[in-house]
């Protein structure tokens, strides 16, 4: 459940610049050339985001690492 | 040829793992070496080819609206499609039990290496997903449904063998310790999913 919220947080923030459908990235970012990363909304990115979460989690708890 | 079209379409364009993300649990867990992955892929393909025609016949003669007309005229308006989910699961679970008993008798090495994942095929979303897609798409005949089943199974088989091959090869690479095992598998699957999106708009 918490993993779902974290993954959705990153995907929505990077993918459409909104959080809970409320625009959080200010307009001056868009004017300077920042664009929403449409890739994050696609399903495979959820898998890659979960891989990154596993990376962060296992770096902090060394005893979860394999071998 | 319609059926050849459907066969190629269900292997690459409508791939169970990369287009619809079904059957991920066994896919991620069993892909550690190519032999076990190939065995599980064959088992899933076999399950699909056995259960989808059975479910098709069940759907056509019992579940569809107007299907019970062969019982008599009074039953022409009966629509039992809401029972589809339960009946499909029952057929899949019993077929899985049969396949498990057969594999245990004739290939005990494969049975031991698959462990718990052979009975878990019963809840593998790819098989129930195949049955529900078959119900939704309303194929023309039982043979078409069988071709669809074979194609979906072979697509799943190719996906899991591909991932197993990659995982065997990266055992020699320098992966950060925190990413070894499950982490790198998720990232590889994500990248393969993006690659398979290149097939998405193709119309055969």
PDB file of C-alpha atoms in Angstrom:
ATOM      1  CA  UNK A   1       0.000   0.000   0.000  1.00  0.00           C
ATOM      2  CA  UNK A   2       2.752   2.440   0.999  1.00  0.00           C
ATOM      3  CA  UNK A   3       4.805   1.297  -1.992  1.00  0.00           C
ATOM      4  CA  UNK A   4       1.864   2.049  -4.265  1.00  0.00           C
ATOM      5  CA  UNK A   5       1.592   5.576  -2.871  1.00  0.00           C
ATOM      6  CA  UNK A   6       5.320   6.208  -3.239  1.00  0.00           C
ATOM      7  CA  UNK A   7       5.420   4.926  -6.827  1.00  0.00           C
ATOM      8  CA  UNK A   8       2.334   6.953  -7.726  1.00  0.00           C
ATOM      9  CA  UNK A   9       3.863  10.052  -6.118  1.00  0.00           C
ATOM     10  CA  UNK A  10       6.964   9.912  -8.310  1.00  0.00           C
ATOM     11  CA  UNK A  11       5.149   8.923 -11.467  1.00  0.00           C
ATOM     12  CA  UNK A  12       2.544  11.648 -11.206  1.00  0.00           C
ATOM     13  CA  UNK A  13       5.023  14.338 -10.163  1.00  0.00           C
ATOM     14  CA  UNK A  14       7.466  13.632 -12.965  1.00  0.00           C
ATOM     15  CA  UNK A  15       4.902  12.553 -15.500  1.00  0.00           C
ATOM     16  CA  UNK A  16       2.387  15.363 -15.410  1.00  0.00           C
ATOM     17  CA  UNK A  17       3.661  17.897 -12.887  1.00  0.00           C
ATOM     18  CA  UNK A  18       0.649  17.498 -10.628  1.00  0.00           C
ATOM     19  CA  UNK A  19      -0.010  15.992  -7.214  1.00  0.00           C
ATOM     20  CA  UNK A  20      -3.575  14.952  -6.479  1.00  0.00           C
ATOM     21  CA  UNK A  21      -4.412  16.793  -9.706  1.00  0.00           C
ATOM     22  CA  UNK A  22      -3.046  20.089  -8.334  1.00  0.00           C
ATOM     23  CA  UNK A  23      -0.198  21.632 -10.356  1.00  0.00           C
ATOM     24  CA  UNK A  24       2.879  21.906  -8.140  1.00  0.00           C
ATOM     25  CA  UNK A  25       5.572  22.731 -10.703  1.00  0.00           C
ATOM     26  CA  UNK A  26       5.490  26.533 -11.125  1.00  0.00           C
ATOM     27  CA  UNK A  27       4.982  28.062 -14.519  1.00  0.00           C
ATOM     28  CA  UNK A  28       8.496  29.571 -14.688  1.00  0.00           C
ATOM     29  CA  UNK A  29       9.921  26.033 -14.897  1.00  0.00           C
ATOM     30  CA  UNK A  30       7.867  25.378 -17.999  1.00  0.00           C
ATOM     31  CA  UNK A  31       8.904  28.709 -19.498  1.00  0.00           C
ATOM     32  CA  UNK A  32      12.591  27.901 -19.080  1.00  0.00           C
ATOM     33  CA  UNK A  33      12.194  24.693 -21.090  1.00  0.00           C
ATOM     34  CA  UNK A  34      11.184  21.975 -18.604  1.00  0.00           C
ATOM     35  CA  UNK A  35       8.687  19.498 -20.070  1.00  0.00           C
ATOM     36  CA  UNK A  36       6.606  16.781 -18.401  1.00  0.00           C
ATOM     37  CA  UNK A  37       8.188  13.376 -18.825  1.00  0.00           C
ATOM     38  CA  UNK A  38       5.438  11.431 -20.557  1.00  0.00           C
ATOM     39  CA  UNK A  39       7.421   8.200 -20.165  1.00  0.00           C
ATOM     40  CA  UNK A  40       6.682   8.048 -16.435  1.00  0.00           C
ATOM     41  CA  UNK A  41       2.984   7.565 -17.026  1.00  0.00           C
ATOM     42  CA  UNK A  42       3.567   4.381 -19.045  1.00  0.00           C
ATOM     43  CA  UNK A  43       3.236   1.084 -17.129  1.00  0.00           C
ATOM     44  CA  UNK A  44       6.840  -0.189 -17.475  1.00  0.00           C
ATOM     45  CA  UNK A  45       8.156   2.834 -15.597  1.00  0.00           C
ATOM     46  CA  UNK A  46       6.283   1.629 -12.535  1.00  0.00           C
ATOM     47  CA  UNK A  47       8.484  -1.481 -12.617  1.00  0.00           C
ATOM     48  CA  UNK A  48      11.636   0.619 -12.919  1.00  0.00           C
ATOM     49  CA  UNK A  49      10.475   2.886 -10.079  1.00  0.00           C
ATOM     50  CA  UNK A  50       9.903  -0.155  -7.852  1.00  0.00           C
ATOM     51  CA  UNK A  51      13.425  -1.327  -8.778  1.00  0.00           C
ATOM     52  CA  UNK A  52      14.804   2.035  -7.625  1.00  0.00           C
ATOM     53  CA  UNK A  53      12.825   1.828  -4.382  1.00  0.00           C
ATOM     54  CA  UNK A  54      14.323  -1.633  -3.771  1.00  0.00           C
ATOM     55  CA  UNK A  55      17.767  -0.122  -4.470  1.00  0.00           C
ATOM     56  CA  UNK A  56      17.313   2.636  -1.903  1.00  0.00           C
ATOM     57  CA  UNK A  57      15.805   0.299   0.680  1.00  0.00           C
ATOM     58  CA  UNK A  58      18.508  -2.329   0.379  1.00  0.00           C
ATOM     59  CA  UNK A  59      21.316   0.218   0.481  1.00  0.00           C
ATOM     60  CA  UNK A  60      20.059   1.381   3.833  1.00  0.00           C
ATOM     61  CA  UNK A  61      19.513  -2.119   5.328  1.00  0.00           C
ATOM     62  CA  UNK A  62      22.643  -4.048   4.428  1.00  0.00           C
ATOM     63  CA  UNK A  63      21.325  -7.330   5.801  1.00  0.00           C
ATOM     64  CA  UNK A  64      18.607  -7.491   3.130  1.00  0.00           C
ATOM     65  CA  UNK A  65      21.154  -7.732   0.342  1.00  0.00           C
ATOM     66  CA  UNK A  66      21.670 -11.072  -1.359  1.00  0.00           C
ATOM     67  CA  UNK A  67      25.001 -12.913  -1.290  1.00  0.00           C
TER      68      UNK A  67
ATOM     69  CA  UNK B   1      -4.995 -16.212 -43.093  1.00  0.00           C
ATOM     70  CA  UNK B   2      -6.994 -15.053 -40.094  1.00  0.00           C
ATOM     71  CA  UNK B   3      -5.646 -17.635 -37.697  1.00  0.00           C
ATOM     72  CA  UNK B   4      -1.995 -17.044 -38.550  1.00  0.00           C
ATOM     73  CA  UNK B   5      -2.620 -13.326 -38.032  1.00  0.00           C
ATOM     74  CA  UNK B   6      -4.144 -14.006 -34.630  1.00  0.00           C
ATOM     75  CA  UNK B   7      -1.259 -16.321 -33.708  1.00  0.00           C
ATOM     76  CA  UNK B   8       1.466 -13.774 -34.482  1.00  0.00           C
ATOM     77  CA  UNK B   9      -0.593 -11.004 -32.925  1.00  0.00           C
ATOM     78  CA  UNK B  10      -0.983 -12.810 -29.617  1.00  0.00           C
ATOM     79  CA  UNK B  11       2.724 -13.639 -29.407  1.00  0.00           C
ATOM     80  CA  UNK B  12       4.154 -10.177 -29.991  1.00  0.00           C
ATOM     81  CA  UNK B  13       1.564  -7.422 -29.977  1.00  0.00           C
ATOM     82  CA  UNK B  14      -0.775  -8.697 -27.273  1.00  0.00           C
ATOM     83  CA  UNK B  15       1.989 -10.315 -25.257  1.00  0.00           C
ATOM     84  CA  UNK B  16       0.601 -11.384 -21.888  1.00  0.00           C
ATOM     85  CA  UNK B  17       3.597 -10.177 -19.911  1.00  0.00           C
ATOM     86  CA  UNK B  18       4.628  -6.982 -21.640  1.00  0.00           C
ATOM     87  CA  UNK B  19       1.425  -5.562 -23.049  1.00  0.00           C
ATOM     88  CA  UNK B  20      -1.012  -6.552 -20.322  1.00  0.00           C
ATOM     89  CA  UNK B  21       1.346  -7.255 -17.386  1.00  0.00           C
ATOM     90  CA  UNK B  22      -0.379 -10.493 -16.418  1.00  0.00           C
ATOM     91  CA  UNK B  23       1.367 -13.408 -14.751  1.00  0.00           C
ATOM     92  CA  UNK B  24       4.123 -11.255 -13.248  1.00  0.00           C
ATOM     93  CA  UNK B  25       4.500 -13.146  -9.975  1.00  0.00           C
ATOM     94  CA  UNK B  26       5.690 -16.471 -11.381  1.00  0.00           C
ATOM     95  CA  UNK B  27       7.463 -14.601 -14.164  1.00  0.00           C
ATOM     96  CA  UNK B  28       9.715 -12.690 -11.753  1.00  0.00           C
ATOM     97  CA  UNK B  29      10.267 -15.558  -9.341  1.00  0.00           C
ATOM     98  CA  UNK B  30      11.091 -18.463 -11.654  1.00  0.00           C
ATOM     99  CA  UNK B  31      13.329 -16.674 -14.123  1.00  0.00           C
ATOM    100  CA  UNK B  32      16.602 -17.485 -12.382  1.00  0.00           C
ATOM    101  CA  UNK B  33      17.799 -20.086 -14.852  1.00  0.00           C
ATOM    102  CA  UNK B  34      16.775 -20.950 -18.373  1.00  0.00           C
ATOM    103  CA  UNK B  35      15.882 -24.630 -17.838  1.00  0.00           C
ATOM    104  CA  UNK B  36      13.335 -23.971 -15.075  1.00  0.00           C
ATOM    105  CA  UNK B  37      11.981 -20.979 -16.931  1.00  0.00           C
ATOM    106  CA  UNK B  38      11.510 -23.044 -20.069  1.00  0.00           C
ATOM    107  CA  UNK B  39       9.768 -25.764 -18.038  1.00  0.00           C
ATOM    108  CA  UNK B  40       7.370 -23.286 -16.466  1.00  0.00           C
ATOM    109  CA  UNK B  41       6.728 -21.640 -19.832  1.00  0.00           C
ATOM    110  CA  UNK B  42       5.805 -24.996 -21.355  1.00  0.00           C
ATOM    111  CA  UNK B  43       3.547 -25.718 -18.369  1.00  0.00           C
ATOM    112  CA  UNK B  44       1.739 -22.381 -18.735  1.00  0.00           C
ATOM    113  CA  UNK B  45       1.356 -22.853 -22.491  1.00  0.00           C
ATOM    114  CA  UNK B  46      -0.009 -26.333 -21.959  1.00  0.00           C
ATOM    115  CA  UNK B  47      -2.462 -25.077 -19.327  1.00  0.00           C
ATOM    116  CA  UNK B  48      -3.648 -22.330 -21.679  1.00  0.00           C
ATOM    117  CA  UNK B  49      -4.105 -24.710 -24.609  1.00  0.00           C
ATOM    118  CA  UNK B  50      -6.050 -27.144 -22.400  1.00  0.00           C
ATOM    119  CA  UNK B  51      -8.251 -24.714 -20.490  1.00  0.00           C
ATOM    120  CA  UNK B  52      -9.153 -22.082 -23.075  1.00  0.00           C
ATOM    121  CA  UNK B  53     -10.988 -24.458 -25.449  1.00  0.00           C
ATOM    122  CA  UNK B  54     -12.798 -25.992 -22.460  1.00  0.00           C
ATOM    123  CA  UNK B  55     -13.768 -22.541 -21.261  1.00  0.00           C
ATOM    124  CA  UNK B  56     -14.808 -21.619 -24.782  1.00  0.00           C
ATOM    125  CA  UNK B  57     -17.174 -24.585 -24.982  1.00  0.00           C
ATOM    126  CA  UNK B  58     -18.470 -23.779 -21.490  1.00  0.00           C
ATOM    127  CA  UNK B  59     -19.004 -20.171 -22.503  1.00  0.00           C
ATOM    128  CA  UNK B  60     -20.712 -21.005 -25.771  1.00  0.00           C
ATOM    129  CA  UNK B  61     -23.130 -23.628 -24.513  1.00  0.00           C
ATOM    130  CA  UNK B  62     -23.839 -22.535 -20.948  1.00  0.00           C
ATOM    131  CA  UNK B  63     -22.870 -18.953 -20.219  1.00  0.00           C
ATOM    132  CA  UNK B  64     -23.563 -16.654 -23.129  1.00  0.00           C
ATOM    133  CA  UNK B  65     -26.887 -14.866 -23.440  1.00  0.00           C
ATOM    134  CA  UNK B  66     -29.136 -17.260 -25.309  1.00  0.00           C
ATOM    135  CA  UNK B  67     -26.688 -20.122 -24.980  1.00  0.00           C
ATOM    136  CA  UNK B  68     -28.982 -22.463 -23.106  1.00  0.00           C
ATOM    137  CA  UNK B  69     -31.383 -22.703 -26.028  1.00  0.00           C
ATOM    138  CA  UNK B  70     -30.387 -26.345 -26.577  1.00  0.00           C
ATOM    139  CA  UNK B  71     -32.120 -27.247 -23.317  1.00  0.00           C
ATOM    140  CA  UNK B  72     -35.468 -26.078 -24.538  1.00  0.00           C
ATOM    141  CA  UNK B  73     -37.318 -22.981 -25.602  1.00  0.00           C
ATOM    142  CA  UNK B  74     -38.052 -21.768 -22.115  1.00  0.00           C
ATOM    143  CA  UNK B  75     -34.338 -21.198 -21.487  1.00  0.00           C
ATOM    144  CA  UNK B  76     -33.654 -18.956 -24.460  1.00  0.00           C
ATOM    145  CA  UNK B  77     -33.423 -15.695 -22.510  1.00  0.00           C
ATOM    146  CA  UNK B  78     -31.177 -16.918 -19.729  1.00  0.00           C
ATOM    147  CA  UNK B  79     -27.898 -14.974 -19.433  1.00  0.00           C
ATOM    148  CA  UNK B  80     -25.396 -16.680 -17.166  1.00  0.00           C
ATOM    149  CA  UNK B  81     -22.267 -14.731 -18.124  1.00  0.00           C
ATOM    150  CA  UNK B  82     -21.947 -13.371 -14.589  1.00  0.00           C
ATOM    151  CA  UNK B  83     -20.974 -16.900 -13.513  1.00  0.00           C
ATOM    152  CA  UNK B  84     -18.059 -16.805 -15.942  1.00  0.00           C
ATOM    153  CA  UNK B  85     -15.407 -15.866 -13.407  1.00  0.00           C
ATOM    154  CA  UNK B  86     -16.214 -18.660 -10.954  1.00  0.00           C
ATOM    155  CA  UNK B  87     -16.650 -21.378 -13.562  1.00  0.00           C
ATOM    156  CA  UNK B  88     -13.450 -20.448 -15.399  1.00  0.00           C
ATOM    157  CA  UNK B  89     -11.489 -20.573 -12.144  1.00  0.00           C
ATOM    158  CA  UNK B  90     -12.976 -23.975 -11.329  1.00  0.00           C
ATOM    159  CA  UNK B  91     -11.956 -25.387 -14.726  1.00  0.00           C
ATOM    160  CA  UNK B  92      -8.465 -23.861 -14.454  1.00  0.00           C
ATOM    161  CA  UNK B  93      -7.898 -25.150 -10.910  1.00  0.00           C
ATOM    162  CA  UNK B  94      -8.934 -28.704 -11.769  1.00  0.00           C
ATOM    163  CA  UNK B  95      -6.832 -28.714 -14.927  1.00  0.00           C
ATOM    164  CA  UNK B  96      -3.852 -27.456 -12.902  1.00  0.00           C
ATOM    165  CA  UNK B  97      -4.264 -30.284 -10.431  1.00  0.00           C
ATOM    166  CA  UNK B  98      -4.275 -32.815 -13.269  1.00  0.00           C
ATOM    167  CA  UNK B  99      -1.171 -31.308 -14.848  1.00  0.00           C
ATOM    168  CA  UNK B 100       0.599 -31.230 -11.491  1.00  0.00           C
ATOM    169  CA  UNK B 101      -0.076 -34.915 -10.894  1.00  0.00           C
ATOM    170  CA  UNK B 102       1.122 -35.769 -14.421  1.00  0.00           C
ATOM    171  CA  UNK B 103       4.321 -33.757 -14.047  1.00  0.00           C
ATOM    172  CA  UNK B 104       5.041 -35.312 -10.661  1.00  0.00           C
ATOM    173  CA  UNK B 105       4.746 -38.798 -12.135  1.00  0.00           C
ATOM    174  CA  UNK B 106       6.573 -38.335 -15.432  1.00  0.00           C
ATOM    175  CA  UNK B 107       9.136 -35.581 -14.806  1.00  0.00           C
ATOM    176  CA  UNK B 108      10.017 -35.502 -11.093  1.00  0.00           C
ATOM    177  CA  UNK B 109      13.127 -33.380 -11.695  1.00  0.00           C
ATOM    178  CA  UNK B 110      11.031 -30.617 -13.227  1.00  0.00           C
ATOM    179  CA  UNK B 111       8.478 -30.986 -10.431  1.00  0.00           C
ATOM    180  CA  UNK B 112      11.142 -30.494  -7.776  1.00  0.00           C
ATOM    181  CA  UNK B 113      12.758 -27.533  -9.479  1.00  0.00           C
ATOM    182  CA  UNK B 114       9.447 -25.731  -9.983  1.00  0.00           C
ATOM    183  CA  UNK B 115       8.427 -26.270  -6.367  1.00  0.00           C
ATOM    184  CA  UNK B 116       5.390 -24.283  -5.400  1.00  0.00           C
ATOM    185  CA  UNK B 117       5.121 -22.441  -8.695  1.00  0.00           C
ATOM    186  CA  UNK B 118       3.470 -25.314 -10.528  1.00  0.00           C
ATOM    187  CA  UNK B 119       0.252 -25.242  -8.444  1.00  0.00           C
ATOM    188  CA  UNK B 120       0.518 -21.462  -8.485  1.00  0.00           C
ATOM    189  CA  UNK B 121      -0.222 -21.574 -12.215  1.00  0.00           C
ATOM    190  CA  UNK B 122      -3.839 -21.971 -11.114  1.00  0.00           C
ATOM    191  CA  UNK B 123      -3.876 -18.369  -9.922  1.00  0.00           C
ATOM    192  CA  UNK B 124      -1.533 -17.138 -12.620  1.00  0.00           C
ATOM    193  CA  UNK B 125      -3.320 -14.110 -13.990  1.00  0.00           C
ATOM    194  CA  UNK B 126      -2.209 -14.961 -17.511  1.00  0.00           C
ATOM    195  CA  UNK B 127      -4.460 -18.026 -17.632  1.00  0.00           C
ATOM    196  CA  UNK B 128      -7.562 -16.416 -16.180  1.00  0.00           C
ATOM    197  CA  UNK B 129      -6.806 -13.319 -18.250  1.00  0.00           C
ATOM    198  CA  UNK B 130      -6.655 -15.434 -21.377  1.00  0.00           C
ATOM    199  CA  UNK B 131     -10.032 -16.974 -20.544  1.00  0.00           C
ATOM    200  CA  UNK B 132     -11.638 -13.593 -19.860  1.00  0.00           C
ATOM    201  CA  UNK B 133     -10.165 -12.055 -23.020  1.00  0.00           C
ATOM    202  CA  UNK B 134     -11.523 -15.026 -24.946  1.00  0.00           C
ATOM    203  CA  UNK B 135     -14.974 -14.380 -23.477  1.00  0.00           C
ATOM    204  CA  UNK B 136     -14.752 -10.676 -24.265  1.00  0.00           C
ATOM    205  CA  UNK B 137     -13.437 -11.000 -27.825  1.00  0.00           C
ATOM    206  CA  UNK B 138     -15.985 -13.597 -28.922  1.00  0.00           C
ATOM    207  CA  UNK B 139     -13.874 -15.750 -31.199  1.00  0.00           C
ATOM    208  CA  UNK B 140     -15.501 -17.381 -34.168  1.00  0.00           C
ATOM    209  CA  UNK B 141     -14.775 -21.003 -33.378  1.00  0.00           C
ATOM    210  CA  UNK B 142     -13.060 -23.324 -30.932  1.00  0.00           C
ATOM    211  CA  UNK B 143     -10.057 -23.679 -33.243  1.00  0.00           C
ATOM    212  CA  UNK B 144      -9.543 -19.887 -33.253  1.00  0.00           C
ATOM    213  CA  UNK B 145      -9.658 -19.886 -29.467  1.00  0.00           C
ATOM    214  CA  UNK B 146      -7.025 -22.658 -29.414  1.00  0.00           C
ATOM    215  CA  UNK B 147      -4.773 -20.677 -31.757  1.00  0.00           C
ATOM    216  CA  UNK B 148      -5.153 -17.664 -29.468  1.00  0.00           C
ATOM    217  CA  UNK B 149      -4.275 -19.827 -26.452  1.00  0.00           C
ATOM    218  CA  UNK B 150      -1.177 -21.262 -28.137  1.00  0.00           C
ATOM    219  CA  UNK B 151      -0.035 -17.787 -29.175  1.00  0.00           C
ATOM    220  CA  UNK B 152      -0.506 -16.296 -25.710  1.00  0.00           C
ATOM    221  CA  UNK B 153       1.324 -19.213 -24.120  1.00  0.00           C
ATOM    222  CA  UNK B 154       4.253 -18.983 -26.529  1.00  0.00           C
ATOM    223  CA  UNK B 155       4.436 -15.222 -25.937  1.00  0.00           C
ATOM    224  CA  UNK B 156       4.648 -15.818 -22.169  1.00  0.00           C
ATOM    225  CA  UNK B 157       7.235 -18.554 -22.745  1.00  0.00           C
ATOM    226  CA  UNK B 158       9.414 -16.251 -24.868  1.00  0.00           C
ATOM    227  CA  UNK B 159       9.165 -13.507 -22.262  1.00  0.00           C
ATOM    228  CA  UNK B 160      10.207 -15.686 -19.344  1.00  0.00           C
ATOM    229  CA  UNK B 161      13.005 -17.468 -21.233  1.00  0.00           C
ATOM    230  CA  UNK B 162      14.308 -14.085 -22.427  1.00  0.00           C
ATOM    231  CA  UNK B 163      14.390 -12.741 -18.892  1.00  0.00           C
ATOM    232  CA  UNK B 164      16.028 -15.933 -17.576  1.00  0.00           C
ATOM    233  CA  UNK B 165      18.726 -15.732 -20.251  1.00  0.00           C
ATOM    234  CA  UNK B 166      19.444 -12.099 -19.366  1.00  0.00           C
ATOM    235  CA  UNK B 167      19.565 -12.881 -15.654  1.00  0.00           C
ATOM    236  CA  UNK B 168      22.021 -15.712 -16.239  1.00  0.00           C
ATOM    237  CA  UNK B 169      24.288 -13.437 -18.254  1.00  0.00           C
ATOM    238  CA  UNK B 170      24.279 -10.548 -15.787  1.00  0.00           C
ATOM    239  CA  UNK B 171      25.634 -12.826 -13.078  1.00  0.00           C
ATOM    240  CA  UNK B 172      28.998 -11.843 -14.542  1.00  0.00           C
ATOM    241  CA  UNK B 173      28.409  -8.102 -14.442  1.00  0.00           C
ATOM    242  CA  UNK B 174      29.203  -5.626 -11.746  1.00  0.00           C
ATOM    243  CA  UNK B 175      25.819  -4.796 -10.253  1.00  0.00           C
ATOM    244  CA  UNK B 176      25.621  -2.682  -7.082  1.00  0.00           C
ATOM    245  CA  UNK B 177      25.055  -5.021  -4.110  1.00  0.00           C
ATOM    246  CA  UNK B 178      21.744  -3.397  -3.278  1.00  0.00           C
ATOM    247  CA  UNK B 179      20.340  -4.099  -6.723  1.00  0.00           C
ATOM    248  CA  UNK B 180      21.274  -7.760  -7.042  1.00  0.00           C
ATOM    249  CA  UNK B 181      18.479 -10.263  -7.347  1.00  0.00           C
ATOM    250  CA  UNK B 182      15.031  -8.696  -7.391  1.00  0.00           C
ATOM    251  CA  UNK B 183      16.012  -5.074  -8.001  1.00  0.00           C
ATOM    252  CA  UNK B 184      17.760  -5.546 -11.310  1.00  0.00           C
ATOM    253  CA  UNK B 185      14.997  -7.931 -12.417  1.00  0.00           C
ATOM    254  CA  UNK B 186      12.369  -5.222 -12.035  1.00  0.00           C
ATOM    255  CA  UNK B 187      14.472  -2.749 -13.972  1.00  0.00           C
ATOM    256  CA  UNK B 188      15.154  -5.245 -16.776  1.00  0.00           C
ATOM    257  CA  UNK B 189      11.466  -6.134 -17.010  1.00  0.00           C
ATOM    258  CA  UNK B 190      10.598  -2.451 -17.209  1.00  0.00           C
ATOM    259  CA  UNK B 191      13.066  -1.930 -20.032  1.00  0.00           C
ATOM    260  CA  UNK B 192      11.763  -4.980 -21.908  1.00  0.00           C
ATOM    261  CA  UNK B 193       8.243  -3.617 -21.464  1.00  0.00           C
ATOM    262  CA  UNK B 194       9.260  -0.327 -23.035  1.00  0.00           C
ATOM    263  CA  UNK B 195      10.886  -2.246 -25.902  1.00  0.00           C
ATOM    264  CA  UNK B 196       7.706  -4.235 -26.503  1.00  0.00           C
ATOM    265  CA  UNK B 197       5.704  -1.048 -26.709  1.00  0.00           C
ATOM    266  CA  UNK B 198       7.246  -0.649 -30.131  1.00  0.00           C
ATOM    267  CA  UNK B 199       4.841  -3.372 -31.271  1.00  0.00           C
ATOM    268  CA  UNK B 200       1.813  -1.551 -29.968  1.00  0.00           C
ATOM    269  CA  UNK B 201       0.341   0.151 -32.988  1.00  0.00           C
ATOM    270  CA  UNK B 202       0.953  -2.575 -35.558  1.00  0.00           C
ATOM    271  CA  UNK B 203      -2.118  -3.753 -37.408  1.00  0.00           C
ATOM    272  CA  UNK B 204      -1.677  -7.072 -39.159  1.00  0.00           C
TER     273      UNK B 204
END
